Amino acid sequence: MIKLENVGKRYGKSWVLENITFHTEEGNVIGIIGKNGSGKTTLLKIISGILKPTVGNVYLKSKLISYIPEKPILIPELSLKENLNYFAKMRNVESKRIEDEIKFFRLEKHVLKKPSELSKGLRQRLSMAISLLIDPDIILLDEPTSGLDAESKKIISNRIKKLKLNKKTVLYITHEDEEVESICDKVLILEEGEIKFFGTVEDFWRKYERFVYVTFSQTKEIKLLKLEELKNVKEDLLHVRSVGIR
Ligand code: ADP
C-alpha cells in the first residue's frame, strides 16, 4: 500500500530523516512513536505528498489519501454541519457519507455549533470526519488523540478500528501504550530521524519494556515501575500514568 525506499529529508544542512525504508500492507494500522523532534511529522508529510523527500522514493498504491494534522483546520464562520457540507460539496461527496460520519463520530448533538463552541475533542472528531468524507484508502493521523477527553479518545479509536476492518491503511503518531495495544498491527519507532524498530506489536512488547509512574494515595510518593510490577503493589494508588517504552 505504502512503500518507502531510502527516503531522506534535509532542512538546510541538517538531515531530519535518513535511510527510511519500509512498506505496509492493506488493512494495517501502524503506530509511529518517537521523541519530539525525531521526524514523525516530517515522515507523514512526505508520505502525504505535502513535502518532497530530499532523496529516496515513495510509492503509494492509491491516490486517495488523507492527512489529518495535529491542529484541525475548520472554517470558523460555519457550523459543524456546514463545515461538513462545505467540504463535501468541494469534493463531490454524497450526503449519505456526511450522515455516516456524523454518526460514527457521535456529532449529532453538536451540528449547529461553530468550531469555537466545540471542545478540543469535538473539533478533532469533526476534522477527522471531514477528512474521511472522500473515503480515502490511506489515512495519516498526527497525534489524533493527544490531550483529548476520554470519550473522544474512545470514539476516535473505534473509528480507526473500523477503518482497519474496511481494509484501509492507517499510519498514526501516538504516545499512548493503550492505543498501540488495542489498535495497531505494527509499530515504527523513529529515533533521531532513523528507524529504530519496525515490526509487529508482539515483537515490540517483547523487545521493549513498559513503564508506568504510580502515585501512592497515602504518602503521595511517586515511583517508576515496570508494568508487570504493578500487580504486586499492595497500597492504594492515586494515579497510574504510562510513560511508554524504555
Ligand atoms: P516530530 O514530529 O517527531 O516531533 P518533526 O518531523 O516535527 O518531528 O521534526 C523533526 C526535526 O525537523 C526537528 O528537529 C524539527 O525542529 C525540524 N524541522 C521540522 N520542520 C522544519 C522546517 N520546516 N524547517 C526546518 N526544520 C524543521
Coordinates of C-alpha atoms in Angstrom, one line a residue, residues 34-202:
G34 CA 9.4 8.5 18.9
K35 CA 10.6 11.5 21.0
N36 CA 9.8 15.1 20.0
G37 CA 11.9 16.1 17.0
S38 CA 12.6 12.5 15.9
G39 CA 10.9 13.2 12.5
K40 CA 7.5 11.7 12.9
T41 CA 5.5 14.6 11.4
T42 CA 8.0 15.1 8.6
L43 CA 7.6 11.4 7.7
L44 CA 3.8 11.7 7.5
K45 CA 4.1 14.9 5.4
I46 CA 6.4 13.2 3.0
I47 CA 4.0 10.2 2.6
S48 CA 1.1 12.6 2.1
G49 CA 3.0 14.5 -0.6
I50 CA 3.0 17.8 1.3
L51 CA 6.8 17.6 1.4
K52 CA 9.1 16.1 -1.1
P53 CA 11.9 13.8 0.1
T54 CA 15.4 15.1 -0.5
V55 CA 16.5 11.6 -1.5
G56 CA 14.7 8.3 -2.0
N57 CA 11.3 7.2 -3.3
V58 CA 7.8 7.0 -2.0
Y59 CA 5.3 4.6 -3.8
L60 CA 1.6 4.7 -3.0
K61 CA -0.9 2.2 -4.4
S62 CA -3.7 4.7 -4.1
K63 CA -4.0 8.4 -4.6
L64 CA -7.0 8.6 -2.2
I65 CA -5.1 9.7 0.8
S66 CA -6.0 11.9 3.8
Y67 CA -3.6 13.6 6.1
I68 CA -5.0 14.9 9.3
P69 CA -2.8 17.4 11.0
E70 CA -2.4 17.8 14.8
K71 CA -4.3 21.1 14.7
P72 CA -7.6 20.8 12.9
I73 CA -8.4 23.1 10.0
L74 CA -12.0 24.2 10.2
I75 CA -13.9 27.2 8.9
P76 CA -14.8 29.4 11.9
E77 CA -17.8 31.1 10.4
L78 CA -19.6 27.8 9.6
S79 CA -21.4 25.4 12.0
L80 CA -20.2 21.8 12.4
K81 CA -22.7 20.6 9.8
E82 CA -22.0 23.5 7.4
N83 CA -18.3 22.7 7.7
L84 CA -19.0 19.1 6.6
N85 CA -21.4 20.2 3.8
Y86 CA -18.8 22.7 2.5
F87 CA -16.0 20.2 2.2
A88 CA -18.4 17.5 0.9
K89 CA -19.6 19.9 -1.9
M90 CA -16.0 20.8 -2.8
R91 CA -15.1 17.1 -3.2
N92 CA -18.4 16.0 -4.7
V93 CA -19.3 13.7 -1.8
E94 CA -22.9 12.4 -1.5
S95 CA -24.8 13.5 1.6
K96 CA -25.1 9.9 2.9
R97 CA -21.4 10.0 3.7
I98 CA -21.9 13.1 5.8
E99 CA -24.7 11.4 7.8
D100 CA -22.5 8.3 8.3
E101 CA -19.5 10.3 9.6
I102 CA -21.8 12.3 11.9
K103 CA -23.0 9.0 13.4
F104 CA -19.5 7.4 13.6
F105 CA -18.1 10.4 15.4
R106 CA -21.3 10.9 17.6
L107 CA -21.7 14.5 16.4
E108 CA -25.5 14.6 16.3
K109 CA -26.0 16.9 19.2
H110 CA -23.4 19.4 18.1
V111 CA -24.3 20.0 14.4
L112 CA -25.4 23.7 14.9
K113 CA -22.3 24.7 16.9
K114 CA -19.5 26.8 15.5
P115 CA -15.9 25.4 15.8
S116 CA -15.2 28.0 18.6
E117 CA -18.1 26.4 20.6
L118 CA -16.7 22.9 20.4
S119 CA -14.4 21.2 22.8
K120 CA -10.9 20.2 21.6
G121 CA -12.1 16.6 21.3
L122 CA -15.2 17.6 19.2
R123 CA -13.0 19.7 16.9
Q124 CA -10.7 16.8 16.3
R125 CA -13.7 14.5 15.7
L126 CA -15.1 17.0 13.2
S127 CA -11.7 17.4 11.5
M128 CA -11.4 13.6 11.1
A129 CA -15.0 13.3 9.8
I130 CA -14.2 15.9 7.1
S131 CA -11.0 14.1 6.1
L132 CA -12.8 10.8 5.8
L133 CA -15.6 12.0 3.6
I134 CA -13.7 11.1 0.5
D135 CA -13.4 7.5 1.8
P136 CA -9.6 7.5 1.5
D137 CA -7.5 4.3 1.2
I138 CA -4.6 5.7 3.2
I139 CA -5.1 7.7 6.4
L140 CA -2.3 9.6 8.1
L141 CA -3.0 10.9 11.5
D142 CA -0.7 13.2 13.5
E143 CA -1.4 12.6 17.2
P144 CA -5.2 12.4 16.8
T145 CA -6.0 11.7 20.4
S146 CA -3.3 13.8 22.2
G147 CA -4.8 15.9 25.0
L148 CA -8.4 14.8 24.4
D149 CA -11.1 13.7 26.8
A150 CA -11.6 10.0 27.3
E151 CA -14.9 9.9 25.3
S152 CA -13.3 11.5 22.2
K153 CA -10.3 9.2 22.5
K154 CA -12.6 6.2 22.5
I155 CA -14.7 7.4 19.6
I156 CA -11.5 8.1 17.5
S157 CA -10.0 4.7 18.4
N158 CA -13.2 3.0 17.4
R159 CA -13.3 4.9 14.1
I160 CA -9.7 3.7 13.4
K161 CA -10.7 0.1 14.2
K162 CA -13.5 0.5 11.6
L163 CA -11.1 1.8 9.0
K164 CA -9.0 -1.3 9.6
L165 CA -12.0 -3.5 9.1
N166 CA -12.6 -1.7 5.8
K167 CA -9.1 -2.7 4.7
K168 CA -7.7 0.9 4.9
T169 CA -4.1 1.6 5.7
V170 CA -3.6 3.8 8.7
L171 CA -0.4 5.4 9.9
Y172 CA -0.6 7.4 13.1
I173 CA 1.6 9.1 15.6
T174 CA 0.8 8.2 19.1
H175 CA 2.2 8.3 22.6
E176 CA -0.3 6.0 24.2
D177 CA 0.5 2.4 25.1
E178 CA -3.1 1.5 25.2
E179 CA -3.6 2.6 21.6
V180 CA -0.6 0.6 20.5
E181 CA -2.0 -2.4 22.3
S182 CA -5.6 -2.2 21.2
I183 CA -5.4 -0.8 17.6
C184 CA -2.0 -1.3 16.0
D185 CA -0.8 -4.2 14.0
K186 CA 2.7 -2.8 13.7
V187 CA 4.9 -0.2 15.4
L188 CA 7.5 2.0 13.8
I189 CA 9.9 3.7 16.2
L190 CA 11.8 6.7 15.0
E191 CA 15.0 7.9 16.7
E192 CA 16.8 11.0 15.5
G193 CA 15.4 10.5 12.0
E194 CA 16.1 6.8 11.6
I195 CA 14.0 3.7 12.0
K196 CA 15.0 2.1 15.3
F197 CA 12.3 -0.6 15.1
F198 CA 9.7 -1.7 12.7
G199 CA 7.7 -4.8 13.5
T200 CA 4.6 -6.4 15.0
V201 CA 3.1 -5.2 18.2
E202 CA 4.0 -8.6 19.8

